[in-house]
CSV table of N, CA, C and O and ligand atoms in Angstrom, one decimal:
chain,number,residue,atom,x,y,z
A,1,MET,N,-16.9,-5.7,-10.1
A,1,MET,CA,-17.1,-6.0,-8.7
A,1,MET,C,-16.9,-4.7,-7.9
A,1,MET,O,-15.9,-4.0,-8.1
A,2,SER,N,-17.8,-4.5,-6.9
A,2,SER,CA,-17.7,-3.3,-6.1
A,2,SER,C,-16.7,-3.6,-5.0
A,2,SER,O,-16.3,-4.7,-4.7
A,3,TYR,N,-16.4,-2.5,-4.3
A,3,TYR,CA,-15.5,-2.5,-3.2
A,3,TYR,C,-16.0,-3.4,-2.0
A,3,TYR,O,-17.2,-3.2,-1.6
A,4,ASP,N,-15.2,-4.3,-1.5
A,4,ASP,CA,-15.6,-5.2,-0.4
A,4,ASP,C,-15.2,-4.5,1.0
A,4,ASP,O,-14.1,-4.4,1.3
A,5,GLU,N,-16.2,-4.0,1.7
A,5,GLU,CA,-16.0,-3.3,2.9
A,5,GLU,C,-15.4,-4.2,4.0
A,5,GLU,O,-14.9,-3.7,5.0
A,6,ASN,N,-15.4,-5.5,3.8
A,6,ASN,CA,-14.9,-6.4,4.8
A,6,ASN,C,-13.5,-6.9,4.5
A,6,ASN,O,-13.0,-7.8,5.2
A,7,ASN,N,-12.8,-6.3,3.5
A,7,ASN,CA,-11.4,-6.7,3.3
A,7,ASN,C,-10.5,-6.3,4.5
A,7,ASN,O,-10.9,-5.4,5.2
A,8,ILE,N,-9.4,-7.0,4.6
A,8,ILE,CA,-8.6,-6.8,5.8
A,8,ILE,C,-8.0,-5.4,5.9
A,8,ILE,O,-7.9,-4.9,7.1
A,9,PHE,N,-7.7,-4.7,4.8
A,9,PHE,CA,-7.2,-3.4,5.0
A,9,PHE,C,-8.3,-2.4,5.3
A,9,PHE,O,-8.0,-1.4,6.1
A,10,ALA,N,-9.5,-2.6,4.9
A,10,ALA,CA,-10.6,-1.8,5.4
A,10,ALA,C,-10.8,-1.9,6.9
A,10,ALA,O,-11.1,-1.0,7.6
A,11,LYS,N,-10.6,-3.2,7.4
A,11,LYS,CA,-10.7,-3.4,8.8
A,11,LYS,C,-9.6,-2.7,9.6
A,11,LYS,O,-9.8,-2.1,10.7
A,12,ILE,N,-8.4,-2.7,9.0
A,12,ILE,CA,-7.3,-2.0,9.6
A,12,ILE,C,-7.6,-0.5,9.6
A,12,ILE,O,-7.4,0.2,10.6
A,13,LEU,N,-8.1,0.1,8.5
A,13,LEU,CA,-8.4,1.5,8.5
A,13,LEU,C,-9.5,1.8,9.5
A,13,LEU,O,-9.4,2.9,10.1
A,14,ARG,N,-10.4,0.9,9.8
A,14,ARG,CA,-11.5,1.2,10.8
A,14,ARG,C,-11.0,1.0,12.2
A,14,ARG,O,-11.7,1.2,13.2
A,15,GLY,N,-9.7,0.5,12.3
A,15,GLY,CA,-9.2,0.2,13.6
A,15,GLY,C,-9.7,-1.1,14.2
A,15,GLY,O,-9.5,-1.3,15.4
A,16,GLU,N,-10.3,-2.0,13.4
A,16,GLU,CA,-10.8,-3.2,13.9
A,16,GLU,C,-9.7,-4.3,14.1
A,16,GLU,O,-9.9,-5.3,14.8
A,17,ILE,N,-8.6,-4.1,13.3
A,17,ILE,CA,-7.5,-5.0,13.3
A,17,ILE,C,-6.3,-4.2,13.5
A,17,ILE,O,-6.1,-3.1,12.9
A,18,PRO,N,-5.3,-4.6,14.3
A,18,PRO,CA,-4.1,-3.8,14.5
A,18,PRO,C,-3.2,-3.9,13.4
A,18,PRO,O,-3.2,-4.8,12.6
A,19,CYS,N,-2.3,-3.0,13.3
A,19,CYS,CA,-1.2,-3.0,12.3
A,19,CYS,C,0.0,-2.4,12.9
A,19,CYS,O,0.0,-1.6,13.9
A,20,ASP,N,1.2,-2.7,12.3
A,20,ASP,CA,2.5,-2.1,12.7
A,20,ASP,C,2.6,-0.8,12.0
A,20,ASP,O,3.2,-0.7,10.9
A,21,LYS,N,2.0,0.3,12.5
A,21,LYS,CA,1.8,1.5,11.8
A,21,LYS,C,3.1,2.3,11.7
A,21,LYS,O,3.8,2.5,12.7
A,22,LEU,N,3.3,2.8,10.5
A,22,LEU,CA,4.5,3.7,10.2
A,22,LEU,C,4.2,5.1,9.9
A,22,LEU,O,5.1,6.0,10.0
A,23,HIS,N,3.0,5.3,9.3
A,23,HIS,CA,2.7,6.6,8.8
A,23,HIS,C,1.1,6.7,8.8
A,23,HIS,O,0.5,5.7,8.4
A,24,ASP,N,0.6,7.9,9.1
A,24,ASP,CA,-0.8,8.0,9.1
A,24,ASP,C,-1.1,9.5,8.8
A,24,ASP,O,-0.7,10.4,9.6
A,25,ASP,N,-1.8,9.8,7.7
A,25,ASP,CA,-2.2,11.2,7.5
A,25,ASP,C,-3.5,11.2,6.8
A,25,ASP,O,-4.2,10.1,6.7
A,26,GLN,N,-4.0,12.3,6.3
A,26,GLN,CA,-5.3,12.5,5.8
A,26,GLN,C,-5.5,11.6,4.6
A,26,GLN,O,-6.7,11.2,4.3
A,27,TYR,N,-4.4,11.2,3.8
A,27,TYR,CA,-4.6,10.5,2.6
A,27,TYR,C,-4.1,9.1,2.6
A,27,TYR,O,-4.5,8.3,1.7
A,28,ALA,N,-3.2,8.8,3.5
A,28,ALA,CA,-2.5,7.5,3.4
A,28,ALA,C,-2.2,6.9,4.8
A,28,ALA,O,-2.0,7.6,5.7
A,29,LEU,N,-2.3,5.6,4.8
A,29,LEU,CA,-1.8,4.8,6.0
A,29,LEU,C,-0.7,3.9,5.5
A,29,LEU,O,-0.9,3.2,4.5
A,30,ALA,N,0.4,3.8,6.3
A,30,ALA,CA,1.4,2.8,5.9
A,30,ALA,C,1.7,2.0,7.1
A,30,ALA,O,1.7,2.4,8.3
A,31,PHE,N,2.0,0.7,6.9
A,31,PHE,CA,2.3,-0.3,7.9
A,31,PHE,C,3.1,-1.4,7.3
A,31,PHE,O,3.2,-1.6,6.1
A,32,ARG,N,3.8,-2.1,8.3
A,32,ARG,CA,4.7,-3.2,7.8
A,32,ARG,C,3.8,-4.4,7.3
A,32,ARG,O,2.8,-4.7,8.0
A,33,ASP,N,4.3,-5.0,6.2
A,33,ASP,CA,3.6,-6.2,5.7
A,33,ASP,C,3.8,-7.3,6.8
A,33,ASP,O,4.9,-7.5,7.3
A,34,ILE,N,2.8,-8.1,7.0
A,34,ILE,CA,2.8,-9.1,8.0
A,34,ILE,C,3.7,-10.3,7.6
A,34,ILE,O,4.2,-11.0,8.5
A,35,ALA,N,3.9,-10.4,6.3
A,35,ALA,CA,4.8,-11.5,5.8
A,35,ALA,C,5.8,-10.9,4.9
A,35,ALA,O,5.7,-11.0,3.7
A,36,PRO,N,6.8,-10.3,5.5
A,36,PRO,CA,7.8,-9.5,4.6
A,36,PRO,C,8.6,-10.3,3.6
A,36,PRO,O,9.0,-11.4,4.0
A,37,LYS,N,8.7,-9.8,2.4
A,37,LYS,CA,9.4,-10.4,1.4
A,37,LYS,C,10.8,-9.8,1.1
A,37,LYS,O,11.5,-10.2,0.2
A,38,ALA,N,11.1,-8.8,2.0
A,38,ALA,CA,12.4,-8.1,1.9
A,38,ALA,C,12.7,-7.5,3.3
A,38,ALA,O,11.8,-7.4,4.1
A,39,PRO,N,14.0,-7.2,3.6
A,39,PRO,CA,14.2,-6.6,4.9
A,39,PRO,C,13.3,-5.4,5.2
A,39,PRO,O,12.9,-5.2,6.4
A,40,THR,N,13.0,-4.6,4.3
A,40,THR,CA,12.0,-3.5,4.4
A,40,THR,C,10.9,-3.9,3.5
A,40,THR,O,11.1,-4.0,2.3
A,41,HIS,N,9.7,-4.0,4.1
A,41,HIS,CA,8.5,-4.3,3.2
A,41,HIS,C,7.3,-3.6,3.9
A,41,HIS,O,6.8,-4.0,4.9
A,42,ILE,N,7.0,-2.5,3.2
A,42,ILE,CA,5.9,-1.5,3.8
A,42,ILE,C,4.8,-1.5,2.8
A,42,ILE,O,4.9,-1.6,1.6
A,43,LEU,N,3.6,-1.5,3.3
A,43,LEU,CA,2.4,-1.3,2.5
A,43,LEU,C,1.8,0.1,2.7
A,43,LEU,O,1.7,0.5,3.9
A,44,VAL,N,1.5,0.8,1.7
A,44,VAL,CA,0.9,2.1,1.8
A,44,VAL,C,-0.5,2.0,1.1
A,44,VAL,O,-0.6,1.5,0.0
A,45,ILE,N,-1.5,2.4,1.9
A,45,ILE,CA,-2.9,2.4,1.3
A,45,ILE,C,-3.6,3.7,1.4
A,45,ILE,O,-3.3,4.5,2.4
A,46,PRO,N,-4.4,4.0,0.5
A,46,PRO,CA,-5.2,5.3,0.6
A,46,PRO,C,-6.3,5.1,1.6
A,46,PRO,O,-6.7,4.0,1.9
A,47,LYS,N,-6.7,6.3,2.1
A,47,LYS,CA,-7.8,6.2,3.2
A,47,LYS,C,-9.1,5.9,2.5
A,47,LYS,O,-10.0,5.4,3.2
A,48,GLY,N,-9.3,6.3,1.3
A,48,GLY,CA,-10.6,6.0,0.6
A,48,GLY,C,-10.8,4.6,0.2
A,48,GLY,O,-9.8,3.8,0.1
A,49,ALA,N,-12.0,4.2,-0.1
A,49,ALA,CA,-12.4,2.9,-0.5
A,49,ALA,C,-12.2,2.6,-2.0
A,49,ALA,O,-13.1,2.8,-2.8
A,50,TYR,N,-11.0,2.2,-2.4
A,50,TYR,CA,-10.7,2.0,-3.8
A,50,TYR,C,-10.1,0.6,-3.9
A,50,TYR,O,-9.2,0.2,-3.1
A,51,LYS,N,-10.6,-0.2,-4.8
A,51,LYS,CA,-10.2,-1.7,-4.8
A,51,LYS,C,-8.9,-1.9,-5.4
A,51,LYS,O,-8.2,-2.9,-5.1
A,52,ASP,N,-8.5,-1.1,-6.4
A,52,ASP,CA,-7.2,-1.3,-7.0
A,52,ASP,C,-6.7,0.0,-7.7
A,52,ASP,O,-7.4,1.0,-7.6
A,53,ILE,N,-5.6,-0.1,-8.3
A,53,ILE,CA,-5.0,1.2,-8.9
A,53,ILE,C,-5.8,1.8,-10.0
A,53,ILE,O,-5.8,3.0,-10.2
A,54,VAL,N,-6.6,0.9,-10.7
A,54,VAL,CA,-7.4,1.5,-11.8
A,54,VAL,C,-8.6,2.2,-11.1
A,54,VAL,O,-8.9,3.4,-11.6
A,55,ASP,N,-9.2,1.6,-10.1
A,55,ASP,CA,-10.3,2.3,-9.4
A,55,ASP,C,-9.8,3.6,-8.8
A,55,ASP,O,-10.5,4.7,-8.9
A,56,PHE,N,-8.7,3.6,-8.2
A,56,PHE,CA,-8.1,4.8,-7.5
A,56,PHE,C,-7.8,5.9,-8.5
A,56,PHE,O,-8.2,7.0,-8.3
A,57,SER,N,-7.2,5.5,-9.6
A,57,SER,CA,-6.8,6.5,-10.7
A,57,SER,C,-8.1,7.1,-11.3
A,57,SER,O,-8.1,8.3,-11.6
A,58,ALA,N,-9.1,6.3,-11.5
A,58,ALA,CA,-10.3,6.8,-12.1
A,58,ALA,C,-11.2,7.5,-11.2
A,58,ALA,O,-11.9,8.5,-11.7
A,59,ASN,N,-11.3,7.2,-9.9
A,59,ASN,CA,-12.3,7.7,-9.1
A,59,ASN,C,-11.9,8.6,-7.9
A,59,ASN,O,-12.7,9.3,-7.3
A,60,ALA,N,-10.6,8.5,-7.5
A,60,ALA,CA,-10.1,9.4,-6.5
A,60,ALA,C,-10.0,10.8,-7.0
A,60,ALA,O,-9.8,11.0,-8.2
A,61,THR,N,-10.1,11.8,-6.1
A,61,THR,CA,-9.9,13.2,-6.5
A,61,THR,C,-8.4,13.4,-6.7
A,61,THR,O,-7.5,12.7,-6.3
A,62,ALA,N,-8.1,14.5,-7.5
A,62,ALA,CA,-6.7,14.9,-7.7
A,62,ALA,C,-6.0,15.1,-6.4
A,62,ALA,O,-4.8,14.7,-6.2
A,63,GLU,N,-6.7,15.6,-5.4
A,63,GLU,CA,-6.1,15.9,-4.1
A,63,GLU,C,-5.8,14.6,-3.4
A,63,GLU,O,-4.7,14.4,-2.8
A,64,GLU,N,-6.7,13.6,-3.5
A,64,GLU,CA,-6.4,12.3,-2.9
A,64,GLU,C,-5.2,11.6,-3.6
A,64,GLU,O,-4.3,11.0,-2.9
A,65,ILE,N,-5.1,11.7,-4.9
A,65,ILE,CA,-4.0,11.0,-5.6
A,65,ILE,C,-2.7,11.7,-5.3
A,65,ILE,O,-1.7,11.1,-5.0
A,66,ASP,N,-2.7,13.0,-5.3
A,66,ASP,CA,-1.5,13.8,-5.0
A,66,ASP,C,-1.1,13.5,-3.5
A,66,ASP,O,0.1,13.2,-3.3
A,67,GLY,N,-2.0,13.5,-2.6
A,67,GLY,CA,-1.7,13.3,-1.2
A,67,GLY,C,-1.1,11.9,-1.0
A,67,GLY,O,-0.2,11.7,-0.2
A,68,PHE,N,-1.8,10.9,-1.7
A,68,PHE,CA,-1.3,9.5,-1.5
A,68,PHE,C,0.1,9.4,-2.0
A,68,PHE,O,1.0,8.8,-1.3
A,69,PHE,N,0.4,9.8,-3.2
A,69,PHE,CA,1.7,9.6,-3.8
A,69,PHE,C,2.8,10.4,-3.1
A,69,PHE,O,4.0,10.0,-3.0
A,70,LYS,N,2.4,11.6,-2.6
A,70,LYS,CA,3.4,12.3,-1.8
A,70,LYS,C,3.7,11.5,-0.5
A,70,LYS,O,4.9,11.5,-0.1
A,71,ALA,N,2.7,10.9,0.1
A,71,ALA,CA,3.0,10.1,1.2
A,71,ALA,C,3.9,8.9,0.9
A,71,ALA,O,4.8,8.6,1.6
A,72,VAL,N,3.6,8.2,-0.3
A,72,VAL,CA,4.5,7.1,-0.7
A,72,VAL,C,5.9,7.5,-0.8
A,72,VAL,O,6.8,6.9,-0.2
A,73,ALA,N,6.2,8.7,-1.4
A,73,ALA,CA,7.5,9.2,-1.6
A,73,ALA,C,8.2,9.5,-0.2
A,73,ALA,O,9.3,9.2,0.0
A,74,LYS,N,7.4,10.2,0.7
A,74,LYS,CA,7.9,10.5,2.0
A,74,LYS,C,8.3,9.3,2.8
A,74,LYS,O,9.3,9.2,3.4
A,75,ILE,N,7.5,8.3,2.7
A,75,ILE,CA,7.7,7.0,3.5
A,75,ILE,C,9.0,6.4,2.9
A,75,ILE,O,9.8,5.9,3.7
A,76,ALA,N,9.1,6.3,1.6
A,76,ALA,CA,10.3,5.7,1.0
A,76,ALA,C,11.6,6.5,1.5
A,76,ALA,O,12.6,5.9,1.8
A,77,GLN,N,11.5,7.8,1.5
A,77,GLN,CA,12.6,8.6,2.0
A,77,GLN,C,12.9,8.3,3.5
A,77,GLN,O,14.0,8.0,3.9
A,78,GLU,N,11.9,8.3,4.3
A,78,GLU,CA,12.0,8.2,5.7
A,78,GLU,C,12.6,6.8,6.1
A,78,GLU,O,13.3,6.7,7.1
A,79,HIS,N,12.3,5.8,5.3
A,79,HIS,CA,12.8,4.4,5.6
A,79,HIS,C,14.1,4.1,4.8
A,79,HIS,O,14.4,2.9,4.6
A,80,HIS,N,14.8,5.1,4.3
A,80,HIS,CA,16.1,5.0,3.6
A,80,HIS,C,16.1,4.1,2.4
A,80,HIS,O,17.0,3.4,2.2
A,81,LEU,N,14.9,4.1,1.7
A,81,LEU,CA,14.9,3.2,0.5
A,81,LEU,C,15.4,3.9,-0.7
A,81,LEU,O,15.8,3.3,-1.7
A,82,VAL,N,15.4,5.2,-0.7
A,82,VAL,CA,15.6,6.0,-2.0
A,82,VAL,C,17.1,5.9,-2.4
A,82,VAL,O,17.3,5.6,-3.6
A,83,GLU,N,18.0,6.1,-1.5
A,83,GLU,CA,19.4,6.2,-1.9
A,83,GLU,C,19.9,4.9,-2.5
A,83,GLU,O,20.5,4.9,-3.6
A,84,ALA,N,19.5,3.7,-1.9
A,84,ALA,CA,20.0,2.5,-2.4
A,84,ALA,C,19.1,1.9,-3.5
A,84,ALA,O,19.5,0.9,-4.2
A,85,GLY,N,17.9,2.4,-3.6
A,85,GLY,CA,16.9,1.9,-4.6
A,85,GLY,C,16.0,0.9,-3.9
A,85,GLY,O,16.2,0.3,-2.9
A,86,PHE,N,14.8,0.8,-4.5
A,86,PHE,CA,13.8,-0.1,-4.0
A,86,PHE,C,12.8,-0.4,-5.1
A,86,PHE,O,13.0,0.0,-6.2
A,87,ARG,N,11.8,-1.2,-4.7
A,87,ARG,CA,10.8,-1.6,-5.7
A,87,ARG,C,9.4,-1.3,-5.2
A,87,ARG,O,9.2,-1.5,-4.0
A,88,SER,N,8.6,-0.7,-6.0
A,88,SER,CA,7.2,-0.4,-5.7
A,88,SER,C,6.3,-1.3,-6.6
A,88,SER,O,6.5,-1.3,-7.8
A,89,ILE,N,5.4,-1.9,-6.0
A,89,ILE,CA,4.5,-2.9,-6.7
A,89,ILE,C,3.1,-2.6,-6.3
A,89,ILE,O,2.7,-2.4,-5.1
A,90,ALA,N,2.2,-2.6,-7.3
A,90,ALA,CA,0.7,-2.6,-7.1
A,90,ALA,C,0.1,-3.8,-7.8
A,90,ALA,O,-0.2,-3.7,-9.0
A,91,ASN,N,0.0,-4.9,-7.1
A,91,ASN,CA,-0.6,-6.1,-7.7
A,91,ASN,C,-2.1,-5.8,-8.0
A,91,ASN,O,-2.7,-5.2,-7.1
A,92,THR,N,-2.5,-6.2,-9.1
A,92,THR,CA,-3.9,-5.9,-9.5
A,92,THR,C,-4.6,-7.1,-10.1
A,92,THR,O,-4.2,-7.7,-11.0
A,93,GLY,N,-5.7,-7.4,-9.4
A,93,GLY,CA,-6.6,-8.5,-10.0
A,93,GLY,C,-6.0,-9.9,-9.9
A,93,GLY,O,-5.0,-10.1,-9.3
A,94,LEU,N,-6.7,-10.8,-10.6
A,94,LEU,CA,-6.3,-12.2,-10.6
A,94,LEU,C,-4.9,-12.5,-11.1
A,94,LEU,O,-4.1,-13.1,-10.4
A,95,ASN,N,-4.7,-12.1,-12.3
A,95,ASN,CA,-3.3,-12.4,-12.9
A,95,ASN,C,-2.2,-11.6,-12.2
A,95,ASN,O,-1.1,-12.1,-12.1
A,96,GLY,N,-2.6,-10.5,-11.6
A,96,GLY,CA,-1.6,-9.7,-10.8
A,96,GLY,C,-1.3,-10.3,-9.4
A,96,GLY,O,-0.4,-9.8,-8.7
A,97,GLY,N,-2.1,-11.3,-9.0
A,97,GLY,CA,-1.9,-11.9,-7.7
A,97,GLY,C,-2.4,-11.0,-6.5
A,97,GLY,O,-1.9,-11.2,-5.4
A,98,GLN,N,-3.3,-10.1,-6.8
A,98,GLN,CA,-3.8,-9.3,-5.7
A,98,GLN,C,-4.6,-10.1,-4.7
A,98,GLN,O,-5.6,-10.7,-5.1
A,99,GLU,N,-4.2,-10.1,-3.4
A,99,GLU,CA,-4.9,-10.8,-2.4
A,99,GLU,C,-5.9,-10.0,-1.7
A,99,GLU,O,-6.9,-10.5,-1.2
A,100,VAL,N,-5.5,-8.7,-1.4
A,100,VAL,CA,-6.4,-7.8,-0.6
A,100,VAL,C,-7.0,-6.8,-1.6
A,100,VAL,O,-6.2,-6.0,-2.1
A,101,PRO,N,-8.3,-6.7,-1.7
A,101,PRO,CA,-9.0,-5.8,-2.7
A,101,PRO,C,-9.2,-4.4,-2.2
A,101,PRO,O,-10.3,-3.9,-2.2
A,102,HIS,N,-8.1,-3.9,-1.6
A,102,HIS,CA,-8.0,-2.4,-1.3
A,102,HIS,C,-6.7,-2.0,-1.9
A,102,HIS,O,-5.7,-2.5,-1.5
A,103,PHE,N,-6.7,-0.9,-2.7
A,103,PHE,CA,-5.5,-0.5,-3.4
A,103,PHE,C,-4.4,-0.3,-2.4
A,103,PHE,O,-4.5,0.3,-1.4
A,104,HIS,N,-3.2,-0.9,-2.8
A,104,HIS,CA,-2.0,-0.7,-1.9
A,104,HIS,C,-0.8,-0.8,-2.8
A,104,HIS,O,-0.7,-1.5,-3.8
A,105,ILE,N,0.2,0.0,-2.3
A,105,ILE,CA,1.5,-0.1,-2.9
A,105,ILE,C,2.5,-0.8,-2.0
A,105,ILE,O,2.5,-0.4,-0.8
A,106,HIS,N,3.2,-1.8,-2.5
A,106,HIS,CA,4.2,-2.5,-1.7
A,106,HIS,C,5.5,-1.7,-1.9
A,106,HIS,O,5.9,-1.4,-3.1
A,107,LEU,N,6.2,-1.3,-0.9
A,107,LEU,CA,7.6,-0.7,-1.0
A,107,LEU,C,8.5,-1.8,-0.4
A,107,LEU,O,8.4,-2.2,0.8
A,108,LEU,N,9.4,-2.2,-1.3
A,108,LEU,CA,10.3,-3.3,-0.9
A,108,LEU,C,11.8,-2.9,-1.1
A,108,LEU,O,12.1,-2.3,-2.1
A,109,GLY,N,12.6,-3.1,-0.1
A,109,GLY,CA,14.0,-2.7,-0.2
A,109,GLY,C,14.8,-3.3,0.9
A,109,GLY,O,14.4,-4.2,1.6
A,110,GLY,N,16.0,-2.7,1.0
A,110,GLY,CA,16.9,-3.2,2.1
A,110,GLY,C,17.9,-4.2,1.6
A,110,GLY,O,18.8,-4.6,2.4
A,111,LYS,N,17.8,-4.7,0.4
A,111,LYS,CA,18.8,-5.6,-0.2
A,111,LYS,C,18.5,-5.5,-1.7
A,111,LYS,O,17.5,-5.0,-2.2
A,112,LYS,N,19.5,-6.1,-2.5
A,112,LYS,CA,19.2,-6.2,-3.9
A,112,LYS,C,18.1,-7.2,-4.2
A,112,LYS,O,18.2,-8.3,-3.6
A,113,LEU,N,17.1,-6.9,-4.9
A,113,LEU,CA,15.9,-7.7,-5.0
A,113,LEU,C,15.9,-8.7,-6.1
A,113,LEU,O,15.1,-9.6,-6.2
A,114,GLY,N,16.9,-8.6,-7.0
A,114,GLY,CA,17.0,-9.6,-8.1
A,114,GLY,C,15.9,-9.4,-9.2
A,114,GLY,O,15.4,-8.3,-9.4
A,115,ALA,N,15.6,-10.5,-9.8
A,115,ALA,CA,14.7,-10.5,-11.0
A,115,ALA,C,13.4,-9.9,-10.6
A,115,ALA,O,12.9,-10.1,-9.5
A,116,MET,N,12.8,-9.2,-11.6
A,116,MET,CA,11.5,-8.5,-11.3
A,116,MET,C,10.4,-9.5,-11.0
A,116,MET,O,9.6,-9.2,-10.1
A,117,ILE,N,10.3,-10.6,-11.8
A,117,ILE,CA,9.2,-11.5,-11.6
A,117,ILE,C,9.8,-12.9,-11.4
A,117,ILE,O,10.6,-13.4,-12.2
A,118,GLY,N,9.4,-13.5,-10.2
A,118,GLY,CA,9.9,-14.8,-9.9
A,118,GLY,C,9.0,-15.9,-10.6
A,118,GLY,O,8.1,-15.5,-11.3
A,119,SER,N,9.4,-17.1,-10.4
A,119,SER,CA,8.6,-18.2,-11.1
A,119,SER,C,7.3,-18.5,-10.3
A,119,SER,O,7.2,-18.1,-9.2
B,1,AMP,P1,-1.4,-8.3,-2.5
B,1,AMP,O1,-1.1,-9.8,-2.8
B,1,AMP,O2,-0.7,-7.4,-3.3
B,1,AMP,O3,-2.8,-8.1,-2.3
B,1,AMP,O4,-0.7,-8.1,-1.0
B,1,AMP,C1,-1.4,-8.2,0.2
B,1,AMP,C2,-0.3,-8.2,1.2
B,1,AMP,O5,-0.9,-7.9,2.5
B,1,AMP,C3,0.5,-9.4,1.4
B,1,AMP,O6,1.9,-9.1,1.2
B,1,AMP,C4,0.2,-9.9,2.9
B,1,AMP,O7,1.4,-10.4,3.5
B,1,AMP,C5,-0.2,-8.5,3.5
B,1,AMP,N1,-1.1,-8.7,4.6
B,1,AMP,C6,-2.2,-9.4,4.7
B,1,AMP,N2,-2.8,-9.2,5.9
B,1,AMP,C7,-2.0,-8.3,6.6
B,1,AMP,C8,-2.1,-7.7,7.9
B,1,AMP,N3,-3.1,-8.0,8.7
B,1,AMP,N4,-1.2,-6.8,8.2
B,1,AMP,C9,-0.2,-6.5,7.3
B,1,AMP,N5,0.0,-7.0,6.1
B,1,AMP,C10,-1.0,-7.9,5.8
């Protein structure tokens, strides 16, 4: 399946839908999840059109991958997630429960998160 230009994160990137923006640079945009699952729940997305982590890893340039993950780390630092620990998740495809087909990393923290996978 090819990249869906009408997915909600593509619309956010194009400025067609607002977001609670936390970070914006050449490689990554970060904003608060609209339905937070933890006290801190941030989504980080690459600027390029990649549907999931496999597409991103296979088709993004080394510069895009480096810039994206540097931004992920910077955002985790800036939001005080690193000291106490946090969880990063990249849901992928049907079994992974991915709802939005634009690659994104969830950063979750601000409390002890418990078991890795719920029922
Ligand atoms: P996933 O299930 O990994 O694809 O996660 C998609 C996430 O996007 C969910 O946690 C949603 O709550 C979140 N989400 C959907 N629409 C928006 C939006 N307009 N702004 C911020 N977060 C959103």
